[in-house]
Coordinates of C-alpha atoms and ligand atoms in Angstrom, one line a residue:
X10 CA 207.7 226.5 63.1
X11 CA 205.5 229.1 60.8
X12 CA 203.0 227.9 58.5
X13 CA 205.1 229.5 55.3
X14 CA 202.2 228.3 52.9
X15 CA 199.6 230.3 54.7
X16 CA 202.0 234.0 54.5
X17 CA 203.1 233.4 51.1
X18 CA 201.1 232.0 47.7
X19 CA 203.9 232.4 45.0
X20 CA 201.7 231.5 42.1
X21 CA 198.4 234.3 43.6
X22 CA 201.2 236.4 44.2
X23 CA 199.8 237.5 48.3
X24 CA 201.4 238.2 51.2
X25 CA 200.2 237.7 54.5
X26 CA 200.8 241.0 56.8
X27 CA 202.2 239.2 59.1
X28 CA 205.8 238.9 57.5
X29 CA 206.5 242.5 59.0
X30 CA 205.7 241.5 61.9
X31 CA 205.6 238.5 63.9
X32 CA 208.6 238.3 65.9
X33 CA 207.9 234.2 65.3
X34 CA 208.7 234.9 61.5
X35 CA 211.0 236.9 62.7
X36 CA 213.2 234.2 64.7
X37 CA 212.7 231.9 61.6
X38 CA 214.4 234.4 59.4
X39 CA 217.2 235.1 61.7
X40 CA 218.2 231.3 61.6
X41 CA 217.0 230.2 57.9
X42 CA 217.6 233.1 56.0
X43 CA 220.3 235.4 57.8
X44 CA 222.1 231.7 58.8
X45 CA 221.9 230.4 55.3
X46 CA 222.4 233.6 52.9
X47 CA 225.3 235.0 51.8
X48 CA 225.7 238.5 53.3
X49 CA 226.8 241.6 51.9
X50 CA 229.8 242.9 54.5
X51 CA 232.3 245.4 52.4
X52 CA 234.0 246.6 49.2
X53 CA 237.8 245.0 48.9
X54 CA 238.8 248.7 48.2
X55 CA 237.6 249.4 52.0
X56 CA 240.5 247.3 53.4
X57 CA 243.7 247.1 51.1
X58 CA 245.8 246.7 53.4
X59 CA 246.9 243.8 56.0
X60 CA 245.3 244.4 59.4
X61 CA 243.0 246.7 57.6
X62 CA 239.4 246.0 59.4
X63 CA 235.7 246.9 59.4
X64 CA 232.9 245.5 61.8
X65 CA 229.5 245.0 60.0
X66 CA 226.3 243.1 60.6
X67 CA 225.2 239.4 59.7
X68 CA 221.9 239.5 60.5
X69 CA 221.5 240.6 64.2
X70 CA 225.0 239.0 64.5
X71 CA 228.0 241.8 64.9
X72 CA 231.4 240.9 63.1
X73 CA 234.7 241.5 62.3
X74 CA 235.8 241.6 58.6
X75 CA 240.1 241.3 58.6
X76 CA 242.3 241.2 55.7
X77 CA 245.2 239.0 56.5
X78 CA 248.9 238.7 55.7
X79 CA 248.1 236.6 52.6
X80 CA 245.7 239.2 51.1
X81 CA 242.9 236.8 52.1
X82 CA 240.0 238.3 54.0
X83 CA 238.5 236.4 57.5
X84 CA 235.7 236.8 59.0
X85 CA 235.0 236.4 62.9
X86 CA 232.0 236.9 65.1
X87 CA 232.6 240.0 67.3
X88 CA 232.2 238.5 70.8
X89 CA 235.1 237.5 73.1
X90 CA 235.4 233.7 74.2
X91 CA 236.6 234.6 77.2
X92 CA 232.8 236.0 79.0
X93 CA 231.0 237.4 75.3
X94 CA 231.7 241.0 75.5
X95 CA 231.7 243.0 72.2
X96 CA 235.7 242.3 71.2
X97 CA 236.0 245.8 68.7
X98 CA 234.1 248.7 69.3
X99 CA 235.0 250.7 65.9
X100 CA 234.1 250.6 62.7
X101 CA 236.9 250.0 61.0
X102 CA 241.1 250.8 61.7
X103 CA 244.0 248.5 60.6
X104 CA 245.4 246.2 64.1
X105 CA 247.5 243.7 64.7
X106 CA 245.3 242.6 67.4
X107 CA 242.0 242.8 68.7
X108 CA 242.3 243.1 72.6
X109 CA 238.6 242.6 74.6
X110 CA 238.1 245.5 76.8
X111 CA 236.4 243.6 79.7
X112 CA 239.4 241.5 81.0
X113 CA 242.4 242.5 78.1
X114 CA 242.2 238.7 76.2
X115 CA 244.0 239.5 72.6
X116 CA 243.4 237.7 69.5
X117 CA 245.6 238.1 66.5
X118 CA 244.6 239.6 63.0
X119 CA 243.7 236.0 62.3
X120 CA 241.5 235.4 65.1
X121 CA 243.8 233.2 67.2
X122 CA 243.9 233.6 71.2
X123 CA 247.4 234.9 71.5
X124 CA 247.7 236.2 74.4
X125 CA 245.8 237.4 77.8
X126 CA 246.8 238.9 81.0
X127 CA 248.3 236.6 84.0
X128 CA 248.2 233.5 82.0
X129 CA 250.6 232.0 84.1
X130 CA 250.4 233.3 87.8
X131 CA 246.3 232.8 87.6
X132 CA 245.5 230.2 85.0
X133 CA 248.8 227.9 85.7
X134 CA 249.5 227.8 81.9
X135 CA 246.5 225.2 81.6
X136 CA 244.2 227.7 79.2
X137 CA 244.3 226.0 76.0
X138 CA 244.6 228.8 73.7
X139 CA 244.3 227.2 70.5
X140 CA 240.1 226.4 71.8
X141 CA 239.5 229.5 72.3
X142 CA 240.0 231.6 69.0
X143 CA 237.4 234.3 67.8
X144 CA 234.8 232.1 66.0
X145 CA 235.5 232.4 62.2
X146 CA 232.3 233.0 59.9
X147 CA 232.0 229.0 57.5
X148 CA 232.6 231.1 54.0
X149 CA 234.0 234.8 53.0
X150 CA 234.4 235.4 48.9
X151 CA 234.1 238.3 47.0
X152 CA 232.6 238.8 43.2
X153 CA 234.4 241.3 41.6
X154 CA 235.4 242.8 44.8
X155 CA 232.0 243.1 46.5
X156 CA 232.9 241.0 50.3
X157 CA 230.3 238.4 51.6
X158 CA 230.1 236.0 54.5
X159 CA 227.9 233.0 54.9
X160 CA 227.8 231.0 58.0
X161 CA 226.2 227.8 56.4
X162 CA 228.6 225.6 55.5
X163 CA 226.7 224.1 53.1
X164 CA 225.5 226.6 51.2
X165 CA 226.5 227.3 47.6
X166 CA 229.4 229.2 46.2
X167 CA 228.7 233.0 46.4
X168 CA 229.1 233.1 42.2
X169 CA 226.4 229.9 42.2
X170 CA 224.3 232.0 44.9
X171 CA 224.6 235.3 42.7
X172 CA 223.6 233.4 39.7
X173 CA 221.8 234.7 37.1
X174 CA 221.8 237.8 39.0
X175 CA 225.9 237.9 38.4
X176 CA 225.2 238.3 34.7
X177 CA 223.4 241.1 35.2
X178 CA 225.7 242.6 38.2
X179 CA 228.7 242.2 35.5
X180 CA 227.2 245.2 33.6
X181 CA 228.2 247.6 35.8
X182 CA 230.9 245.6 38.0
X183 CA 233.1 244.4 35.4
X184 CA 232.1 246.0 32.1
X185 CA 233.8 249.3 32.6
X186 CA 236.7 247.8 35.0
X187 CA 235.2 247.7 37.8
X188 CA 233.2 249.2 40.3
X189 CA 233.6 250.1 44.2
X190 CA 232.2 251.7 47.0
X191 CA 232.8 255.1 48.8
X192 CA 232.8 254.5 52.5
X193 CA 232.9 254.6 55.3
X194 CA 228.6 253.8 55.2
X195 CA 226.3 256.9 57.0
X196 CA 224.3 255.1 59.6
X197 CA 220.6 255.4 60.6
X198 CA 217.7 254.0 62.5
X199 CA 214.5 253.3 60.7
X200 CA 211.6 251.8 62.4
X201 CA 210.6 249.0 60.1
X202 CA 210.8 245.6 59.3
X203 CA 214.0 245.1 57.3
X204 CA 211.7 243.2 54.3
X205 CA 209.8 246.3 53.6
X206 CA 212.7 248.6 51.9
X207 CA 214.0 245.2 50.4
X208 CA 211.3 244.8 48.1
X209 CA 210.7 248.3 47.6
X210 CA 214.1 248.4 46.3
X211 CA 214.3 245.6 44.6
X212 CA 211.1 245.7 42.6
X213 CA 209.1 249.3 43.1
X214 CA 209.2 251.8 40.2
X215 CA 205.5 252.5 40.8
X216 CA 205.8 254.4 43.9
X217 CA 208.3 256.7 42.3
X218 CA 206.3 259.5 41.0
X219 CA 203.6 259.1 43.7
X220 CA 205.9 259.2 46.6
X221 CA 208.9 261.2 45.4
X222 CA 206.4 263.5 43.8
X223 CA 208.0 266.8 45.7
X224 CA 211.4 265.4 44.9
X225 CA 212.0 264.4 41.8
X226 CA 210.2 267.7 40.8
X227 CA 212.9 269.9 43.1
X228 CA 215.3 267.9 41.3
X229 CA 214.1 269.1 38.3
X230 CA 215.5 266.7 36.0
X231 CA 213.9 264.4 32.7
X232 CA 212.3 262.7 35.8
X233 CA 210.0 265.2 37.1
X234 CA 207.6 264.3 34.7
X235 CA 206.7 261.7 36.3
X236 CA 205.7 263.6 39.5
X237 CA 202.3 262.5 40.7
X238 CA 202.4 259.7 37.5
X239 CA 201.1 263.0 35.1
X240 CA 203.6 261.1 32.7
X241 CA 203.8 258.1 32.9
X242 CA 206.2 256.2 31.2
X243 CA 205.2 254.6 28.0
X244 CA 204.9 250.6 27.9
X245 CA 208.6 249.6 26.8
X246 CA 210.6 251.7 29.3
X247 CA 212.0 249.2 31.1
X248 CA 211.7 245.8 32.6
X249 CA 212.1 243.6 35.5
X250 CA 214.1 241.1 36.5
X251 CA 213.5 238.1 38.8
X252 CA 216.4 235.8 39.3
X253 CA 216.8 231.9 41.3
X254 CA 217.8 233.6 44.6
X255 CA 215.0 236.1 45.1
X256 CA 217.7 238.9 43.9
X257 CA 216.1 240.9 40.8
X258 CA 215.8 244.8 39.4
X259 CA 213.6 247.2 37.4
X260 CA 215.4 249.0 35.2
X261 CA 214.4 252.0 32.9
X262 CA 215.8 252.7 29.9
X263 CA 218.5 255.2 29.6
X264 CA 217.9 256.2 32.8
X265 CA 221.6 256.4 34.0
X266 CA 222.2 259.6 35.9
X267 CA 218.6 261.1 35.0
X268 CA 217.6 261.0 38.6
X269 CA 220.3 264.1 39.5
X270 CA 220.0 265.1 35.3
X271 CA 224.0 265.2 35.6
X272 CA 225.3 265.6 32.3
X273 CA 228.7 264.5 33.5
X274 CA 227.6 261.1 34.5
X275 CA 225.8 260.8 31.2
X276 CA 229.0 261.9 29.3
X277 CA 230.8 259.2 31.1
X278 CA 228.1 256.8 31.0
X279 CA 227.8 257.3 27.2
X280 CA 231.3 257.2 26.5
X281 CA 232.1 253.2 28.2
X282 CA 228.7 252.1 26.8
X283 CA 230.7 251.2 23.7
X284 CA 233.4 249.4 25.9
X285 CA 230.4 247.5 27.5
X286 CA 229.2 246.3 24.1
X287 CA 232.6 245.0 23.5
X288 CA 232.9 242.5 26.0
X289 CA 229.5 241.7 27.1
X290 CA 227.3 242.2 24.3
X291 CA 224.5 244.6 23.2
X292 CA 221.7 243.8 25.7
X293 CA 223.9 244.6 28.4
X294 CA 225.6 248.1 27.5
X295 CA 221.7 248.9 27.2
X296 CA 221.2 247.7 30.6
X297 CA 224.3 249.7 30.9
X298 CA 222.6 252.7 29.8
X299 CA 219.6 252.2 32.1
X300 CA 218.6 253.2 35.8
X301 CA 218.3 250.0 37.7
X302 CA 216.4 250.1 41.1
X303 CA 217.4 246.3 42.8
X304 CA 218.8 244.1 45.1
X305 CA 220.7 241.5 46.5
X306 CA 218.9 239.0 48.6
X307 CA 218.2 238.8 51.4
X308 CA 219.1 242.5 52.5
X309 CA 221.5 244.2 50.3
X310 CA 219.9 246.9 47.6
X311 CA 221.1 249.4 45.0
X312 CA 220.1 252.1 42.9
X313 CA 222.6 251.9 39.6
X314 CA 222.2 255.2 37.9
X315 CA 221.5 257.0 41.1
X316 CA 224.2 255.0 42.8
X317 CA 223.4 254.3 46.2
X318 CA 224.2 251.2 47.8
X319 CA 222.7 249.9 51.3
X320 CA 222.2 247.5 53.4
X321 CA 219.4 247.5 56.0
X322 CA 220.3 245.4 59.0
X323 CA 217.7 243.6 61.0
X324 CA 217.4 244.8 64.3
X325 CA 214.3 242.9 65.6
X326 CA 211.1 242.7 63.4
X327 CA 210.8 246.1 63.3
X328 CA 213.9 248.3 63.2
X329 CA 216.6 248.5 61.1
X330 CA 220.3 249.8 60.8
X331 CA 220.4 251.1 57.4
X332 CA 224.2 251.3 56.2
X333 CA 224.4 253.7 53.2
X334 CA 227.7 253.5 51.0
X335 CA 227.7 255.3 47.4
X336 CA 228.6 253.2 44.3
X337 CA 231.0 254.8 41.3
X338 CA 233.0 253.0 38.7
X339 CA 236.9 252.9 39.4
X340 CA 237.5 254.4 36.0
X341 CA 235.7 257.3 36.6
X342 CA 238.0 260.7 37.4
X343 CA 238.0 261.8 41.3
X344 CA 235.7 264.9 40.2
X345 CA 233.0 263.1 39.1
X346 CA 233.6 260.2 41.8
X347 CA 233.0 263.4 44.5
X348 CA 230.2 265.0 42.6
X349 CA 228.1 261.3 42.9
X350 CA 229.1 261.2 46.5
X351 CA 227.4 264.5 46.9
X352 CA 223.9 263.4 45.0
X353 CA 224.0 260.2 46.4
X354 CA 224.2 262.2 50.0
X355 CA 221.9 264.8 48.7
X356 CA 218.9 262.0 48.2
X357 CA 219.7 258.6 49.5
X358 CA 221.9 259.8 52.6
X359 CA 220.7 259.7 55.8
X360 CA 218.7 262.6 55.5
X361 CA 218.1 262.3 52.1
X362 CA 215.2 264.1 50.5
X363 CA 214.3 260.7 48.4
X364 CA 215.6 258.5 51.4
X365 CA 213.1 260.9 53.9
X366 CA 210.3 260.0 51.6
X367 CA 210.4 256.5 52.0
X368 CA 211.3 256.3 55.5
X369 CA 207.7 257.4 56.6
X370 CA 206.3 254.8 54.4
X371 CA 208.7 251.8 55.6
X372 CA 207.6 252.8 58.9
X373 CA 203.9 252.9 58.5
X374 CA 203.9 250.0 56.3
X375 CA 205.6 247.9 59.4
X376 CA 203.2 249.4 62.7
X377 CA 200.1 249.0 60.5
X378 CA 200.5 245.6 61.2
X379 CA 201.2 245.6 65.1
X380 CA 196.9 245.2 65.1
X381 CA 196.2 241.6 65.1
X382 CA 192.8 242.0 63.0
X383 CA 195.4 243.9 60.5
X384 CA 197.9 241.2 60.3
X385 CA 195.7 238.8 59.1
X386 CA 195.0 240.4 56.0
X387 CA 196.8 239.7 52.9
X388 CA 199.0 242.7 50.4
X389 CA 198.9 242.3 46.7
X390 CA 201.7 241.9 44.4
X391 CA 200.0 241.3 41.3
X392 CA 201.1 243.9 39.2
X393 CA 201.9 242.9 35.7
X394 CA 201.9 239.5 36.4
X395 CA 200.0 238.6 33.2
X396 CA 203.3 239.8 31.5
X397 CA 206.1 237.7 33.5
X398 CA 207.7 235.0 31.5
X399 CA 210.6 233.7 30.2
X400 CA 213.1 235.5 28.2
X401 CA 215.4 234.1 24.7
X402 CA 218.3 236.3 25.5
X403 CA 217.7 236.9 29.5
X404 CA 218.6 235.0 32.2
X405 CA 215.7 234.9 34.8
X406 CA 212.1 235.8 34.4
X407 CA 211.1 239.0 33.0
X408 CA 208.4 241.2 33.3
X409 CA 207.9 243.6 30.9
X410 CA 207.1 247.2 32.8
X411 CA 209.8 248.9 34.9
X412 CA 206.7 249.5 36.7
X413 CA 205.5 246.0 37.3
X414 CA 206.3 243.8 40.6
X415 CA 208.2 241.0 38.7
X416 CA 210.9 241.5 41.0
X417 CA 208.7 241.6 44.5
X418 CA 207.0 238.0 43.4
X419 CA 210.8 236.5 42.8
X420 CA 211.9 238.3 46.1
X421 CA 209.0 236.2 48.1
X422 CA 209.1 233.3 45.8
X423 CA 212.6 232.5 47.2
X424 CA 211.8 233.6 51.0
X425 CA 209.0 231.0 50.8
X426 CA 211.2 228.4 49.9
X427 CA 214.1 228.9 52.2
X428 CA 212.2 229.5 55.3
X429 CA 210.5 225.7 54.7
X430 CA 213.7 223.8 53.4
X431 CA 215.6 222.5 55.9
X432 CA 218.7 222.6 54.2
X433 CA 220.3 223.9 51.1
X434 CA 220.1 220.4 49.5
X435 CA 216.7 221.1 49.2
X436 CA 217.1 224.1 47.6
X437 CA 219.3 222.5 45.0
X438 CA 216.4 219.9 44.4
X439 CA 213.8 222.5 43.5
X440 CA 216.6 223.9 40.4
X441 CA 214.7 222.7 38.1
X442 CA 211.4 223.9 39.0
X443 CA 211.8 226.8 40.6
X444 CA 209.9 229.1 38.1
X445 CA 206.9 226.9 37.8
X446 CA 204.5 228.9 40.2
X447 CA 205.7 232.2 38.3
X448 CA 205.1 231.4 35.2
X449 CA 201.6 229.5 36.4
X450 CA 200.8 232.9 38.3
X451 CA 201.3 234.8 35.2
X452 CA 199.1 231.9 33.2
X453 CA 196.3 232.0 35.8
X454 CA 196.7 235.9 35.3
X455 CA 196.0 235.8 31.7
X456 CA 193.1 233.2 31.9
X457 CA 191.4 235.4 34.4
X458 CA 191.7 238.5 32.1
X459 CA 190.4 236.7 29.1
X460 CA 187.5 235.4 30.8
Ligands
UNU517 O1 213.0 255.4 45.0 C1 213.5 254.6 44.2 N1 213.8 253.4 44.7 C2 213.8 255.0 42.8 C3 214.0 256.4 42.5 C4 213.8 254.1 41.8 C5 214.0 254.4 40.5 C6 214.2 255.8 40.2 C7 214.2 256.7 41.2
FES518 FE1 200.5 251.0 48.1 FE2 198.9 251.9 50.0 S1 198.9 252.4 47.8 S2 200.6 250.7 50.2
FE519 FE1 211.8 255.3 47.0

């Protein structure tokens, strides 16, 4: 078992190099955070129908997502009982069966064994079919149409998992009517450790106008100023958000649609702010208003605003899948829905000029550490940690930059914990106190400043 307390101190706000890449960490996470988390798999809208199916990633395990007769949605692992080969090989269709194409045994939309060839003449009827069903993932929900699975039965509800975070994800999933996703996912390899584009996502606004320099200047819009940080933003321009579960966002301040400067996303944008404000208040039709950089723990992260949506899939400690969907609002008309899709292609696809940017970085920032001497040196994540505190009107712990790493402290704050719990009883136990070394991190911060 790693030493967790000697790669992560919450309250110093460190990290040990070796969490991108030790394939010992690595094992750990597969089992304590992949096995316990609930996983991002699909958008409802992806599979309306009965027999309507897509395969996706749990962690390094492969399965099948299935909407059933009953509108419900299953989940199995994609591996035949029969001798383990692969059971579907596309990524998504509608069937009435799933037939393994090793030796033809055919299970049923809802996973049962229901048939397989000479059952009589060679097994003498004896197979016990009802044994030897595809094995069904413990939990599947959706919040407000975004599919999960979790294969740890005792884990919590996916709206208690969410948490505070689903107060925040209401802005733009259920303030406007909804949102959904535009599929099916591009698909890429990236050479890096699947934590490193986590927390950039989740937390990073300060590598924005150092990175992106070239990019956000091609793009030309009210963001190129901040090409090579020659403007930087001033103090109040956004925030960040850390949340129970490691998930959290930075957000800036009417930022919706800047990144592409498309005044028909802004019309839009502008136009259901006033709807937002309706039903869920003022602070969040200005969150509404804003460009939110954030994610979904463990592996799940967004832009809103710029309205990519991806998932990077572990594929040992340092490669990824990266799965790529783009995110619009079901109210918005099928012009603007295509003209996102073309942005969101344009800098977060595959080939992206934003997503091309990063890529370099992600990988760097994992083979720097394949040195052992590297590895045992720590990376800092102190930024604006004086500032992170409590909030009277927001759930979480906010920091008060959107360039700040509020976020990137929560995100490690949480993989700390679950990779030393055995269980998510103790999870529940440490409720209460979960924002103690935050909030002592950000007193220790102030001390040191003042002294
Ligand atoms: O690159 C990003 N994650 C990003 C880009 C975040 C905020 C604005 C633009
Ligand atoms: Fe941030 Fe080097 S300046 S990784
Ligand atoms: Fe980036």
């Amino acid at each position: 078992m790693v030493n967790i307390n000697e790669l992560v101190d919450v309250a110093g706000a460190v990290q040990s190099k070796r969490v991108f890449w030790d394939q010992e960490v690595y094992e750990q996470e597969l089992e304590r955070v992949f096995g316990r988390c609930w996983l991002f798999l699909t958008h409802e809208s992806q599979i309306p129908q009965p027999g309507d199916f897509v395969t996706a990633y749990m962690g390094e395990d492969k399965v099948i997502v299935v909407r059933q007769r009953d509108g419900s949605i299953k989940v199995f692992l994609n591996s035949c009982t029969h001798r383990g080969n692969q059971v579907c090989h596309a990524d998504s269709g509608n069937a009435k069966a799933f037939t393994c194409s090793y030796h033809g045994w055919s299970f049923g939309m809802d996973g049962e064994l229901v048939a397989l060839p000479l059952e009589q003449s060679a097994y003498y009827n004896r197979l016990d079919k009802s044994q030897w069903g595809l094995r069904e993932v413990a939990k599947v929900d959706s919040y407000r149409g975004f599919v999960f699975g979790c294969f740890d039965p005792q884990a919590p509800t996916l709206a208690e998992y969410l948490g505070e975070m689903g107060w925040y994800l209401d802005t733009w999933m259920d303030g406007t009517g909804g949102a959904e996703l535009i599929g099916p996912p591009m698909k890429s390899i990236l050479r890096c450790n699947w934590k490193v584009p986590s927390e950039n996502f989740i937390g990073d606004g300060y590598h924005v106008g150092w990175t992106h320099a070239a990019a956000i200047k091609v793009l030309g819009g009210p963001l190129a100023g901040l090409a090579g940080n020659a403007e930087i933003p001033f103090e109040d321009a956004g925030m960040q958000i850390t949340s129970r579960h490691g998930h959290g966002f930075g957000v800036i301040w009417d930022g919706v649609g800047l990144l592409h400067d498309d005044p028909a996303y802004r019309e839009y944008a502008s136009a259901k702010a006033p709807e937002v404000a309706e039903k869920l208040g003022d602070w969040r039709a200005k969150f509404y208003m804003g460009h939110w950089n954030a994610g979904i723990f463990p592996n799940c992260s967004y832009l809103y605003g710029t309205n990519t949506f991806k998932v990077w899939n572990p594929r040992g400690p340092n490669e990824i899948e990266v799965w790529t969907w783009t995110l619009v609002e079901k109210a918005m008309s099928p012009e603007l829905k295509r003209e996102i899709v073309k942005q969101a292609i344009h800098t977060f696809g595959t080939a992206g000029t934003l997503e091309s940017d990063d890529g370099e970085n992600m990988e760097t920032c994992t083979w720097s550490n394949r040195g052992p001497q590297t590895r045992k040196g720590l990376m800092n994540a102190q930024m604006g940690q004086l500032n992170d505190t409590e909030h009277p009107d927001l759930p979480g712990i906010v920091g008060k930059s959107f360039i700040g790493e509020t976020s990137y402290r929560g995100f490690y704050r949480f993989w700390a914990e679950l990779m030393q719990v055995e269980s998510w009883e103790a999870v529940r136990a440490n409720d209460a106190t979960w924002k103690e070394p935050l909030i002592r991190g950000a007193a220790n911060a102030k001390k040191e400043r003042a002294a």
